[in-house]
């Protein structure tokens, strides 16, 4: 796996973890309940929390349902990934 692929994979994992943490903070015990109540495909949302790739528009829809801005979303949870500057 290349440095770029590792960078992308790690950040997708961080994104999934961040979504999961925010969902739990909002009081949703499982992703199915959250997805159902917010008219998001349950299977697709489950993949997001598991670190699979998603479209930007899908991220915006999820963040709207969580009542979280992009700025607030990216403030936490992404420190552990290498920075893009470290990739050749």
mmCIF file of C-alpha atoms in Angstrom:
data_model
loop_
_atom_site.group_PDB
_atom_site.id
_atom_site.type_symbol
_atom_site.label_atom_id
_atom_site.label_comp_id
_atom_site.label_asym_id
_atom_site.label_seq_id
_atom_site.Cartn_x
_atom_site.Cartn_y
_atom_site.Cartn_z
ATOM 1 C CA UNK A 1 0.000 0.000 0.000
ATOM 2 C CA UNK A 2 1.347 3.433 -0.890
ATOM 3 C CA UNK A 3 1.721 6.347 1.499
ATOM 4 C CA UNK A 4 -1.208 8.063 -0.188
ATOM 5 C CA UNK A 5 -3.427 4.985 0.154
ATOM 6 C CA UNK A 6 -2.471 4.686 3.832
ATOM 7 C CA UNK A 7 -3.226 8.377 4.356
ATOM 8 C CA UNK A 8 -6.662 8.038 2.754
ATOM 9 C CA UNK A 9 -7.494 4.833 4.621
ATOM 10 C CA UNK A 10 -6.497 6.296 7.998
ATOM 11 C CA UNK A 11 -8.535 9.465 7.446
ATOM 12 C CA UNK A 12 -11.606 7.480 6.341
ATOM 13 C CA UNK A 13 -11.244 5.435 9.524
ATOM 14 C CA UNK A 14 -11.012 8.657 11.539
ATOM 15 C CA UNK A 15 -14.061 10.028 9.735
ATOM 16 C CA UNK A 16 -16.069 6.919 10.598
ATOM 17 C CA UNK A 17 -14.999 7.082 14.229
ATOM 18 C CA UNK A 18 -15.917 10.754 14.413
ATOM 19 C CA UNK A 19 -19.385 10.074 12.979
ATOM 20 C CA UNK A 20 -19.894 7.257 15.469
ATOM 21 C CA UNK A 21 -18.799 9.427 18.414
ATOM 22 C CA UNK A 22 -21.093 12.280 17.397
ATOM 23 C CA UNK A 23 -24.033 9.924 16.871
ATOM 24 C CA UNK A 24 -23.562 8.497 20.352
ATOM 25 C CA UNK A 25 -23.248 12.002 21.831
ATOM 26 C CA UNK A 26 -26.665 12.770 20.308
ATOM 27 C CA UNK A 27 -28.117 9.833 22.225
ATOM 28 C CA UNK A 28 -28.453 7.286 19.432
ATOM 29 C CA UNK A 29 -27.445 3.856 20.719
ATOM 30 C CA UNK A 30 -27.039 2.328 17.271
ATOM 31 C CA UNK A 31 -26.467 3.520 13.751
ATOM 32 C CA UNK A 32 -29.640 1.887 12.411
ATOM 33 C CA UNK A 33 -31.876 4.017 14.624
ATOM 34 C CA UNK A 34 -30.015 7.201 13.679
ATOM 35 C CA UNK A 35 -30.156 6.419 9.952
ATOM 36 C CA UNK A 36 -33.837 5.461 10.040
ATOM 37 C CA UNK A 37 -34.907 8.572 11.959
ATOM 38 C CA UNK A 38 -32.940 10.836 9.598
ATOM 39 C CA UNK A 39 -33.984 9.217 6.315
ATOM 40 C CA UNK A 40 -30.506 7.915 5.513
ATOM 41 C CA UNK A 41 -29.916 4.450 4.102
ATOM 42 C CA UNK A 42 -29.081 2.281 7.108
ATOM 43 C CA UNK A 43 -26.702 0.047 5.164
ATOM 44 C CA UNK A 44 -24.917 3.015 3.631
ATOM 45 C CA UNK A 45 -24.608 4.866 6.925
ATOM 46 C CA UNK A 46 -23.194 1.734 8.536
ATOM 47 C CA UNK A 47 -20.481 1.711 5.878
ATOM 48 C CA UNK A 48 -19.655 5.355 6.656
ATOM 49 C CA UNK A 49 -19.088 4.539 10.321
ATOM 50 C CA UNK A 50 -16.900 1.622 9.256
ATOM 51 C CA UNK A 51 -14.577 3.931 7.342
ATOM 52 C CA UNK A 52 -15.733 3.409 3.793
ATOM 53 C CA UNK A 53 -15.589 6.250 1.310
ATOM 54 C CA UNK A 54 -18.504 8.634 0.973
ATOM 55 C CA UNK A 55 -19.519 11.524 -1.193
ATOM 56 C CA UNK A 56 -19.179 15.035 0.141
ATOM 57 C CA UNK A 57 -22.921 15.596 -0.284
ATOM 58 C CA UNK A 58 -23.570 12.508 1.861
ATOM 59 C CA UNK A 59 -21.284 13.848 4.567
ATOM 60 C CA UNK A 60 -23.162 17.142 4.502
ATOM 61 C CA UNK A 61 -26.504 15.316 4.880
ATOM 62 C CA UNK A 62 -25.221 13.339 7.877
ATOM 63 C CA UNK A 63 -23.730 16.419 9.529
ATOM 64 C CA UNK A 64 -27.014 18.285 9.045
ATOM 65 C CA UNK A 65 -28.829 15.422 10.798
ATOM 66 C CA UNK A 66 -26.270 15.581 13.623
ATOM 67 C CA UNK A 67 -26.575 19.392 13.741
ATOM 68 C CA UNK A 68 -22.793 19.749 13.383
ATOM 69 C CA UNK A 69 -20.944 22.188 11.125
ATOM 70 C CA UNK A 70 -18.072 21.111 8.901
ATOM 71 C CA UNK A 71 -15.747 23.247 10.983
ATOM 72 C CA UNK A 72 -16.796 21.561 14.218
ATOM 73 C CA UNK A 73 -16.723 18.120 12.653
ATOM 74 C CA UNK A 74 -13.100 18.393 11.569
ATOM 75 C CA UNK A 75 -11.886 20.015 14.816
ATOM 76 C CA UNK A 76 -11.500 16.622 16.502
ATOM 77 C CA UNK A 77 -10.585 13.084 15.592
ATOM 78 C CA UNK A 78 -8.160 13.628 12.748
ATOM 79 C CA UNK A 79 -4.966 14.369 14.653
ATOM 80 C CA UNK A 80 -3.679 10.781 14.483
ATOM 81 C CA UNK A 81 -3.452 10.708 10.697
ATOM 82 C CA UNK A 82 -0.279 11.781 8.970
ATOM 83 C CA UNK A 83 -0.552 15.136 7.296
ATOM 84 C CA UNK A 84 -0.794 15.401 3.538
ATOM 85 C CA UNK A 85 2.558 17.184 3.565
ATOM 86 C CA UNK A 86 4.240 13.913 4.631
ATOM 87 C CA UNK A 87 3.162 12.161 1.422
ATOM 88 C CA UNK A 88 5.558 12.083 -1.493
#
